[in-house]
Short mmCIF file of C-alpha atoms in Angstrom, two decimals:
data_model
loop_
_atom_site.label_atom_id
_atom_site.label_comp_id
_atom_site.label_asym_id
_atom_site.label_seq_id
_atom_site.Cartn_x
_atom_site.Cartn_y
_atom_site.Cartn_z
CA MET A 1210 82.99 -115.43 -122.50
CA ALA A 1211 79.75 -116.34 -124.40
CA LYS A 1212 77.91 -113.33 -125.53
CA SER A 1213 74.01 -113.02 -125.73
CA LYS A 1214 71.86 -112.89 -128.64
CA TYR A 1215 70.42 -109.77 -126.41
CA GLY A 1216 73.72 -107.84 -126.96
CA GLY A 1217 74.50 -108.16 -123.11
CA VAL A 1218 77.11 -105.22 -121.61
CA TYR A 1219 80.20 -104.08 -123.04
CA TRP A 1220 82.77 -101.59 -121.58
CA CYS A 1221 84.48 -98.52 -122.90
CA HIS A 1222 87.66 -98.84 -121.43
CA ASN A 1223 88.73 -95.07 -122.52
CA CYS A 1224 85.85 -93.79 -120.18
CA ASN A 1225 85.41 -96.45 -117.65
CA VAL A 1226 81.75 -97.18 -118.29
CA PRO A 1227 79.45 -99.94 -119.22
CA LEU A 1228 77.50 -99.87 -122.77
CA LEU A 1229 74.54 -101.37 -124.21
CA THR A 1230 74.45 -102.58 -127.64
CA LYS A 1231 72.12 -100.44 -130.12
CA ASP A 1232 70.39 -103.29 -131.68
CA PHE A 1233 71.73 -106.37 -129.90
CA VAL A 1234 73.79 -107.62 -133.08
CA HIS A 1235 76.69 -104.72 -133.17
CA GLU A 1236 79.06 -103.71 -131.32
CA ALA A 1237 78.67 -101.44 -128.66
CA HIS A 1238 79.88 -97.72 -129.21
CA CYS A 1239 80.66 -95.05 -126.59
CA ASP A 1240 78.59 -91.54 -126.91
CA LEU A 1241 81.22 -90.07 -124.94
CA CYS A 1242 84.38 -91.13 -127.12
CA GLY A 1243 82.85 -93.18 -130.06
CA GLY A 1244 85.37 -96.10 -129.08
CA GLU A 1245 84.16 -99.35 -129.06
CA GLY A 1246 83.45 -101.53 -126.09
CA ARG A 1247 84.43 -105.16 -124.98
CA TYR A 1248 82.19 -107.51 -124.09
CA VAL A 1249 82.05 -107.82 -120.24
CA ALA A 1250 78.98 -109.63 -119.19
CA PHE A 1251 75.21 -110.89 -120.35
CA ASP A 1252 73.58 -108.43 -117.36
CA LEU A 1253 74.82 -106.39 -114.81
CA LYS A 1254 73.04 -104.75 -111.67
CA PRO A 1255 75.02 -101.59 -109.68
CA LEU A 1256 76.35 -103.06 -106.57
CA PHE A 1257 74.57 -100.62 -104.17
CA ASP A 1258 75.83 -99.51 -100.58
CA GLU A 1259 73.97 -102.06 -98.24
CA GLU A 1260 74.87 -105.03 -100.66
CA ARG A 1261 78.54 -103.83 -101.14
CA LYS A 1262 78.58 -103.58 -97.03
CA LEU A 1263 77.07 -107.26 -96.81
CA LEU A 1264 79.46 -108.78 -98.89
CA GLU A 1265 82.72 -107.18 -97.65
CA GLU A 1266 81.49 -108.03 -93.87
CA CYS A 1267 80.93 -111.84 -94.97
CA LEU A 1268 84.26 -112.40 -97.62
CA SER A 1269 86.40 -109.88 -95.10
CA ILE A 1270 87.62 -107.88 -98.61
CA THR A 1271 87.05 -104.22 -99.26
CA ILE A 1272 85.08 -103.90 -102.76
CA PRO A 1273 85.46 -100.67 -104.74
CA VAL A 1274 82.74 -98.24 -104.34
CA GLU A 1275 81.44 -98.18 -108.46
CA SER A 1276 81.55 -101.81 -108.66
CA PHE A 1277 78.49 -103.88 -110.55
CA ILE A 1278 77.68 -107.34 -110.05
CA SER A 1279 76.56 -110.23 -112.02
CA HIS A 1280 74.61 -112.86 -110.00
CA THR A 1281 78.00 -114.13 -108.05
CA ARG A 1282 80.25 -112.17 -109.99
CA ILE A 1283 81.53 -108.56 -108.99
CA VAL A 1284 82.77 -106.64 -111.95
CA THR A 1285 85.17 -103.37 -111.18
CA ASP A 1286 86.63 -101.46 -114.25
CA GLY A 1287 85.30 -103.82 -116.91
CA ARG A 1288 87.34 -106.81 -115.09
CA THR A 1289 86.40 -109.59 -113.00
CA TYR A 1290 87.01 -108.53 -109.23
CA CYS A 1291 85.84 -111.46 -107.79
CA HIS A 1292 83.72 -114.44 -107.66
CA PHE A 1293 81.84 -115.70 -104.89
CA ARG A 1294 79.54 -118.83 -103.59
CA VAL A 1295 76.96 -119.44 -101.20
CA ASP A 1296 76.53 -122.76 -99.59
CA ASP A 1297 74.49 -123.80 -96.51
CA GLY A 1298 73.81 -120.37 -96.10
CA HIS A 1299 77.50 -119.24 -95.78
CA ILE A 1300 79.11 -117.40 -98.32
CA SER A 1301 82.64 -117.63 -99.29
CA LEU A 1302 85.07 -116.31 -101.81
CA LYS A 1303 85.08 -118.85 -105.05
CA LYS A 1304 88.01 -116.93 -107.05
CA SER A 1305 90.69 -114.67 -105.23
CA VAL A 1306 90.06 -110.97 -105.66
CA GLU A 1307 92.02 -109.40 -108.39
CA ASN A 1308 94.63 -106.97 -108.44
CA ILE A 1309 92.90 -103.41 -108.87
CA ASP A 1310 95.19 -100.62 -109.45
CA SER A 1311 94.34 -98.04 -106.71
CA LYS A 1312 94.11 -95.15 -108.96
CA ARG A 1313 90.86 -96.09 -110.32
CA ASP A 1314 89.91 -94.55 -113.77
CA HIS A 1315 86.79 -93.27 -112.88
CA GLU A 1316 87.99 -91.23 -110.40
CA GLN A 1317 88.00 -88.57 -112.65
CA TYR A 1318 84.16 -88.09 -112.20
CA GLY A 1319 84.74 -86.95 -108.67
CA SER A 1320 81.38 -88.33 -107.48
CA ASN A 1321 79.13 -91.22 -107.79
CA GLU A 1322 76.63 -89.05 -108.82
CA GLU A 1323 78.83 -87.94 -111.62
CA TYR A 1324 79.88 -91.59 -112.63
CA TRP A 1325 76.27 -92.49 -112.80
CA GLN A 1326 75.50 -89.81 -115.24
CA ALA A 1327 78.88 -90.73 -117.22
CA CYS A 1328 77.19 -94.32 -117.94
CA VAL A 1329 73.84 -92.38 -118.99
CA ASP A 1330 75.25 -90.28 -121.42
CA ALA A 1331 77.90 -93.15 -122.96
CA ASN A 1332 74.67 -95.02 -123.77
CA ARG A 1333 72.12 -91.93 -124.90
CA THR A 1334 71.73 -93.18 -128.42
CA VAL A 1335 70.74 -96.69 -127.35
CA LEU A 1336 68.63 -95.15 -124.49
CA GLU A 1337 66.87 -92.49 -126.58
CA ALA A 1338 65.90 -95.40 -129.14
CA ILE A 1339 64.75 -98.47 -127.32
CA GLU A 1340 62.28 -95.73 -125.58
CA ALA A 1341 61.30 -94.31 -128.56
CA GLU A 1342 60.36 -98.31 -129.62
CA ALA A 1343 58.68 -98.70 -126.34
CA LEU A 1344 56.31 -95.69 -126.74
CA ARG A 1345 55.65 -96.30 -130.10
CA PHE A 1346 54.78 -100.14 -128.93
CA ILE A 1347 52.27 -98.78 -126.45
CA ARG A 1348 50.50 -96.58 -128.38
CA GLU A 1349 49.96 -98.82 -131.13
CA THR A 1350 49.05 -101.72 -128.84
CA ALA A 1351 46.67 -99.25 -126.87
CA ALA A 1352 45.04 -98.26 -130.57
CA GLU A 1353 44.44 -102.03 -131.16
CA TYR A 1354 42.43 -102.78 -127.96
CA GLU A 1355 41.00 -99.13 -127.59
CA ASP A 1356 37.48 -100.91 -126.48
CA CYS A 1357 39.44 -102.93 -123.76
CA GLU A 1358 40.15 -101.38 -120.42
CA TRP A 1359 44.10 -100.82 -119.70
CA ALA A 1360 46.02 -101.42 -116.70
CA ILE A 1361 49.55 -102.15 -115.61
CA LEU A 1362 50.61 -105.12 -113.48
CA PHE A 1363 52.86 -103.74 -111.10
CA SER A 1364 55.33 -105.19 -108.49
CA SER A 1365 57.29 -102.49 -107.50
CA GLY A 1366 60.12 -104.15 -109.19
CA LYS A 1367 62.15 -101.95 -111.89
CA ASP A 1368 60.70 -103.82 -114.72
CA SER A 1369 57.26 -102.86 -114.22
CA VAL A 1370 58.04 -99.63 -112.46
CA VAL A 1371 59.70 -98.42 -116.17
CA ALA A 1372 57.02 -100.10 -118.04
CA ALA A 1373 54.27 -97.77 -115.84
CA TRP A 1374 56.29 -94.85 -116.41
CA LEU A 1375 56.54 -95.43 -120.15
CA THR A 1376 52.88 -96.11 -120.19
CA GLN A 1377 51.82 -93.02 -118.73
CA GLN A 1378 54.29 -91.17 -120.97
CA ALA A 1379 53.11 -93.18 -123.85
CA LEU A 1380 49.24 -92.58 -123.25
CA GLY A 1381 48.98 -89.02 -121.43
CA LYS A 1382 46.72 -90.33 -119.07
CA THR A 1383 46.41 -92.14 -115.89
CA ILE A 1384 46.54 -95.57 -115.93
CA PRO A 1385 45.59 -98.27 -113.39
CA LEU A 1386 48.57 -99.90 -111.64
CA VAL A 1387 47.26 -103.53 -110.36
CA TYR A 1388 49.30 -105.00 -107.52
CA ALA A 1389 48.86 -108.55 -106.74
CA ASP A 1390 49.76 -108.51 -103.03
CA THR A 1391 50.74 -112.34 -102.28
CA THR A 1392 51.14 -112.02 -98.65
CA ASN A 1393 54.64 -112.95 -99.40
CA GLU A 1394 55.81 -109.44 -100.90
CA PHE A 1395 58.92 -107.79 -99.30
CA PRO A 1396 57.80 -104.92 -96.75
CA ALA A 1397 59.47 -102.30 -98.97
CA SER A 1398 57.41 -103.34 -101.71
CA ILE A 1399 54.57 -102.40 -100.33
CA GLU A 1400 55.61 -99.01 -99.31
CA TYR A 1401 56.85 -98.44 -102.69
CA ALA A 1402 53.78 -99.07 -104.65
CA ASN A 1403 51.95 -96.35 -102.29
CA ASN A 1404 54.74 -93.82 -102.60
CA PHE A 1405 55.02 -94.31 -106.62
CA ALA A 1406 51.82 -94.08 -106.92
CA THR A 1407 51.21 -91.04 -105.36
CA GLU A 1408 54.22 -89.35 -106.44
CA TYR A 1409 53.28 -89.79 -110.24
CA GLY A 1410 49.40 -89.95 -110.04
CA PHE A 1411 48.58 -93.49 -110.74
CA ASP A 1412 45.38 -95.19 -109.15
CA LEU A 1413 46.41 -98.03 -107.34
CA HIS A 1414 44.60 -101.26 -106.78
CA ILE A 1415 45.78 -103.97 -104.38
CA GLU A 1416 44.61 -107.09 -104.84
CA ARG A 1417 44.89 -109.95 -101.98
CA PRO A 1418 44.41 -113.89 -101.90
CA ASN A 1419 41.47 -115.09 -99.50
CA GLY A 1420 44.65 -116.16 -96.87
CA ARG A 1421 47.82 -115.89 -96.44
CA PHE A 1422 51.06 -117.27 -98.06
CA LEU A 1423 52.55 -119.22 -94.97
CA ASP A 1424 49.41 -120.29 -93.74
CA PHE A 1425 48.84 -121.82 -96.97
CA CYS A 1426 52.22 -123.51 -96.68
CA THR A 1427 50.84 -125.24 -94.07
CA VAL A 1428 47.64 -126.60 -95.87
CA LEU A 1429 49.15 -127.01 -99.16
CA ASP A 1430 52.58 -127.97 -98.14
CA PRO A 1431 55.44 -125.65 -99.20
CA PRO A 1432 55.62 -125.25 -102.65
CA SER A 1433 58.64 -126.44 -104.96
CA HIS A 1434 59.76 -126.36 -108.60
CA PHE A 1435 57.16 -129.15 -109.43
CA ALA A 1436 54.58 -127.93 -106.84
CA ARG A 1437 53.84 -124.13 -107.94
CA TRP A 1438 50.61 -123.84 -106.48
CA CYS A 1439 51.55 -120.50 -104.81
CA CYS A 1440 51.74 -118.85 -108.85
CA THR A 1441 47.79 -119.50 -108.63
CA VAL A 1442 46.75 -119.26 -104.99
CA VAL A 1443 48.09 -116.01 -104.03
CA LYS A 1444 49.21 -114.46 -107.00
CA SER A 1445 46.76 -115.15 -110.37
CA ASN A 1446 43.95 -115.53 -108.24
CA PRO A 1447 43.86 -111.93 -106.65
CA VAL A 1448 44.88 -110.59 -110.32
CA SER A 1449 41.68 -112.49 -111.55
CA LYS A 1450 39.39 -110.85 -109.42
CA TYR A 1451 39.93 -107.34 -110.99
CA ILE A 1452 39.75 -108.88 -114.24
CA GLN A 1453 36.47 -110.37 -113.90
CA GLU A 1454 35.07 -107.52 -112.63
CA ARG A 1455 35.75 -105.42 -115.88
CA GLY A 1456 35.49 -108.22 -118.48
CA GLU A 1457 38.73 -107.79 -121.20
CA VAL A 1458 41.65 -105.60 -120.11
CA LEU A 1459 45.06 -104.95 -121.83
CA CYS A 1460 47.50 -105.33 -119.46
CA PHE A 1461 50.87 -103.84 -119.64
CA ASP A 1462 53.82 -105.43 -117.64
CA GLY A 1463 57.47 -104.99 -117.23
CA ILE A 1464 58.40 -108.84 -118.55
CA ARG A 1465 61.89 -109.23 -120.24
CA ALA A 1466 62.78 -111.80 -122.76
CA ALA A 1467 66.38 -112.13 -121.11
CA GLU A 1468 64.84 -113.03 -117.86
CA SER A 1469 64.50 -116.87 -118.47
CA PRO A 1470 64.11 -119.06 -121.75
CA SER A 1471 60.47 -119.54 -121.27
CA ARG A 1472 59.74 -115.36 -121.34
CA GLU A 1473 62.06 -115.55 -124.45
CA ARG A 1474 59.30 -117.42 -126.33
CA TYR A 1475 56.44 -114.98 -125.14
CA PRO A 1476 54.61 -112.84 -128.19
CA ARG A 1477 55.01 -109.59 -127.18
CA VAL A 1478 51.26 -109.40 -127.23
CA GLN A 1479 48.98 -112.15 -126.14
CA PRO A 1480 46.13 -113.54 -124.14
CA SER A 1481 47.12 -114.49 -120.96
CA ARG A 1482 48.11 -118.43 -120.74
CA LYS A 1483 46.21 -118.25 -116.49
CA LEU A 1484 43.51 -115.32 -117.08
CA SER A 1485 40.44 -115.34 -119.14
CA GLY A 1486 39.84 -111.84 -120.44
CA GLN A 1487 43.72 -110.46 -119.77
CA ILE A 1488 45.67 -109.65 -122.81
CA SER A 1489 49.41 -109.27 -121.67
CA ALA A 1490 51.43 -106.56 -123.68
CA HIS A 1491 55.37 -106.57 -122.77
CA PRO A 1492 56.93 -103.29 -123.62
CA ILE A 1493 60.34 -103.66 -122.61
CA GLN A 1494 60.30 -107.27 -123.64
CA LYS A 1495 64.10 -106.81 -125.35
CA TRP A 1496 65.38 -104.46 -123.13
CA LEU A 1497 68.47 -105.74 -120.81
CA GLY A 1498 68.04 -105.35 -116.88
CA PHE A 1499 71.20 -102.76 -117.17
CA GLY A 1500 69.25 -100.87 -120.07
CA VAL A 1501 66.37 -100.52 -117.52
CA TRP A 1502 69.05 -99.30 -114.81
CA LEU A 1503 70.20 -96.73 -117.24
CA TYR A 1504 66.82 -95.69 -117.67
CA ILE A 1505 65.74 -95.51 -113.86
CA PHE A 1506 69.08 -93.15 -113.41
CA ASP A 1507 68.43 -90.97 -116.34
CA LYS A 1508 64.88 -90.32 -115.11
CA GLY A 1509 65.44 -90.29 -111.62
CA ILE A 1510 63.17 -92.69 -110.91
CA PRO A 1511 63.11 -93.97 -107.35
CA ILE A 1512 64.98 -97.25 -106.55
CA ASN A 1513 62.86 -100.04 -104.57
CA GLU A 1514 64.94 -100.40 -101.54
CA GLU A 1515 65.40 -104.37 -101.80
CA TYR A 1516 67.28 -103.70 -104.51
CA LYS A 1517 70.09 -101.84 -102.52
CA ARG A 1518 69.94 -104.84 -100.07
CA GLY A 1519 70.94 -107.01 -103.10
CA GLN A 1520 67.85 -108.60 -104.63
CA TRP A 1521 68.22 -109.21 -108.57
CA ARG A 1522 64.40 -109.15 -108.82
CA ILE A 1523 61.75 -108.09 -107.18
CA GLY A 1524 58.95 -110.48 -106.61
CA CYS A 1525 57.92 -112.85 -103.30
CA MET A 1526 60.56 -113.02 -101.02
CA LEU A 1527 60.38 -117.06 -100.14
CA CYS A 1528 60.33 -118.63 -103.57
CA PRO A 1529 61.72 -122.10 -104.46
CA PHE A 1530 63.19 -120.39 -108.03
CA ASN A 1531 65.56 -118.27 -105.06
CA THR A 1532 69.22 -118.80 -105.71
CA PRO A 1533 71.27 -119.76 -102.24
CA TYR A 1534 72.07 -115.97 -102.62
CA ASP A 1535 68.66 -114.60 -102.70
CA GLU A 1536 68.03 -116.92 -99.39
CA LEU A 1537 70.97 -115.27 -98.13
CA LEU A 1538 69.44 -112.00 -98.37
CA VAL A 1539 66.48 -112.76 -97.09
CA GLN A 1540 67.74 -114.33 -93.52
CA SER A 1541 70.03 -111.28 -93.53
CA PHE A 1542 67.40 -108.32 -93.96
CA HIS A 1543 64.31 -110.34 -92.97
CA PRO A 1544 65.38 -112.83 -90.49
CA GLN A 1545 61.89 -113.20 -88.77
CA VAL A 1546 59.80 -114.08 -92.22
CA TRP A 1547 62.79 -116.53 -92.54
CA SER A 1548 62.46 -118.12 -89.20
CA ARG A 1549 58.65 -118.78 -89.63
CA PHE A 1550 59.39 -120.07 -92.94
CA GLU A 1551 62.08 -122.29 -91.88
CA ARG A 1552 59.86 -123.79 -88.98
CA ILE A 1553 57.35 -124.96 -91.23
CA LEU A 1554 59.91 -126.65 -93.52
CA LEU A 1555 61.65 -128.16 -90.63
CA ASP A 1556 57.69 -129.50 -89.48
CA TYR A 1557 57.41 -130.96 -92.70
CA ALA A 1558 60.86 -132.47 -93.19
CA ASP A 1559 59.73 -134.33 -89.93
CA LYS A 1560 56.61 -135.10 -90.50
CA ASN A 1561 57.93 -137.03 -93.58
CA GLY A 1562 61.12 -138.52 -92.53
CA TYR A 1563 63.54 -136.29 -93.72
CA SER A 1564 66.79 -134.74 -92.22
CA SER A 1565 67.64 -131.32 -91.77
CA ASP A 1566 69.87 -131.45 -94.64
CA TRP A 1567 66.95 -131.56 -97.14
CA ILE A 1568 66.09 -127.80 -96.17
CA TYR A 1569 69.61 -126.40 -95.88
CA ASN A 1570 71.19 -127.97 -99.28
CA GLY A 1571 67.88 -127.02 -100.88
CA GLN A 1572 66.26 -130.35 -101.73
CA TRP A 1573 62.84 -128.82 -100.57
CA LYS A 1574 62.81 -126.50 -103.72
CA ARG A 1575 62.89 -130.13 -105.81
CA ARG A 1576 59.85 -131.59 -103.76
CA LYS A 1577 58.16 -133.63 -106.17
CA VAL A 1578 54.20 -134.67 -105.71
CA SER A 1579 52.88 -138.14 -107.02
CA HIS A 1580 51.08 -137.93 -109.88
CA GLN A 1581 48.41 -140.69 -110.05
CA PHE A 1582 45.80 -139.11 -111.99
CA HIS A 1583 42.63 -140.87 -112.58
CA ASN A 1584 39.52 -140.11 -114.47
CA VAL A 1585 38.00 -138.48 -112.20
CA VAL A 1586 36.13 -135.33 -114.12
CA GLU A 1587 33.14 -135.99 -116.13
CA GLN A 1588 31.48 -133.34 -118.53
CA ARG A 1589 27.96 -132.43 -118.64
CA THR A 1590 26.48 -130.05 -120.96
CA ALA A 1591 22.87 -128.99 -120.97
CA ASP A 1592 21.63 -125.99 -122.78
CA THR A 1593 24.11 -123.07 -122.35
CA GLN A 1594 25.31 -124.47 -118.76
CA VAL A 1595 28.58 -126.46 -118.44
CA THR A 1596 29.20 -128.82 -115.45
CA PHE A 1597 32.18 -130.72 -114.30
CA ILE A 1598 31.85 -133.20 -112.07
CA PHE A 1599 34.84 -134.73 -109.81
CA GLU A 1600 33.63 -138.33 -109.17
CA GLN A 1601 36.52 -138.96 -107.26
CA PRO A 1602 36.59 -137.61 -103.58
CA LEU A 1603 39.23 -134.40 -103.27
CA GLU A 1604 41.24 -133.88 -99.65
CA ARG A 1605 39.95 -130.46 -98.61
CA HIS A 1606 43.17 -128.79 -98.85
CA LEU A 1607 43.07 -129.64 -102.50
CA LEU A 1608 40.14 -126.86 -103.26
CA GLU A 1609 42.17 -124.22 -102.58
CA TYR A 1610 44.05 -125.13 -106.25
CA LEU A 1611 40.39 -124.30 -107.56
CA LYS A 1612 39.54 -120.97 -105.97
CA PRO A 1613 40.55 -118.90 -108.85
CA PHE A 1614 37.93 -120.23 -110.93
CA GLY A 1615 35.10 -118.75 -108.61
CA GLU A 1616 33.37 -118.93 -105.56
CA LEU A 1617 33.49 -122.04 -103.35
CA THR A 1618 31.02 -123.24 -101.24
CA ILE A 1619 30.87 -126.38 -99.05
CA SER A 1620 27.92 -127.88 -97.54
CA THR A 1621 27.55 -129.91 -94.22
CA THR A 1622 27.46 -133.01 -95.95
CA GLY A 1623 30.55 -132.45 -97.38
CA GLU A 1624 29.39 -131.65 -100.99
CA TRP A 1625 31.41 -128.84 -102.69
CA ARG A 1626 30.70 -126.35 -105.29
CA ILE A 1627 32.66 -124.00 -107.54
CA GLN A 1628 30.35 -121.29 -109.61
CA SER A 1629 31.89 -119.37 -112.16
CA ASP A 1630 31.86 -115.86 -112.54
CA ASP A 1631 29.47 -115.59 -115.75
CA GLN A 1632 27.12 -118.48 -114.39
CA ASP A 1633 27.80 -120.59 -117.69
CA SER A 1634 29.47 -123.26 -115.47
CA PHE A 1635 29.96 -124.91 -112.00
CA THR A 1636 32.55 -127.24 -110.60
CA THR A 1637 31.20 -129.91 -108.23
CA GLY A 1638 32.41 -132.82 -105.98
CA GLN A 1639 32.37 -134.22 -102.52
CA ILE A 1640 35.30 -133.89 -100.11
CA GLY A 1641 36.63 -137.11 -98.96
CA ARG A 1642 40.41 -138.95 -98.34
CA HIS A 1643 41.11 -139.80 -101.97
CA ARG A 1644 44.09 -138.09 -103.38
CA ILE A 1645 44.47 -137.79 -107.15
CA PHE A 1646 47.82 -135.86 -107.27
#
């Protein structure tokens, strides 16, 4: 089993608890017994009761209560209990259930609460170290950008929750939470954001796009790996409104390097690649997800209900980057939302000559758009003002892609214009039938 450059999760078989590494290089040591752990997984999430019961029902098996999950692998007592897979919306065992001794070691802890406390205590040295480092980073970064406004980008996911908690502890003052309601959110996430802000004394700013995600899907066609319009139209666009009203803003977030190869390459502090005026700072960039979970349990921070239903990450409910298991969870717990999106996919498939298999085997996620680019933009500069002119006409729905850049107006003759908020530039063109991409 390959190890991670971030250390991964190990297991103390003496105390039957998972362990984090101290510096992502050395072996893990248990603070309870002093013993060394054995590598068990790249990362782990607690298998909460609601998800466990769903898996038991779908797989017709019994899963020990104090188990963990690593995507489609269930881990019990530091060993693989079973693997499962999802095909065409159906879940099945991929590997037979392992024999687990009926007298399980951590029955010695008496209850789930005692077991989780043991997990935290076994990792106390690591948790204190990564907390101290994150607090130091936040204070130093805030001091470097003391002339900027500060904010926390908040999604109700565990990572942004811990980033918000740490930022408040480090700076000793209330920092605004900025929540981008993409209209593609889990209902529990909106409720969680409001409750978290109230309980811990944050000012919550909810920013929304100029339309609803599912409506955009009928205008711009469903998103895919290669047509990720949603990231701009319903996510970056709302946040840009908050940033543009305030100039330069230092934004703390919960991005972690272990989440993806691209995030692994992010500088820890960097100007946003999408939004002018945003400076992104990542306090928990080097944390593993399991470390975030332990920290949440240690501090008694409330948990978003969607994690209890099985979500590995909290973000958009409908996403082309969701795994088949993610989709199964949405279908199981939010059937009405999935039904409406399924109808949009079926309409698109019918219009473009695809069978229903195009949807149910995941081909919609890999939908490509033709890239027939032309030299269609001319730049003109007069004094301090810059004008970008689209010489070829654009179809009306393509203008949705340009809304994050400013206010859109369309004349009765089909001429459109986008004025930037700083009044230094504008983009103009004509509505027509010519497609440029």
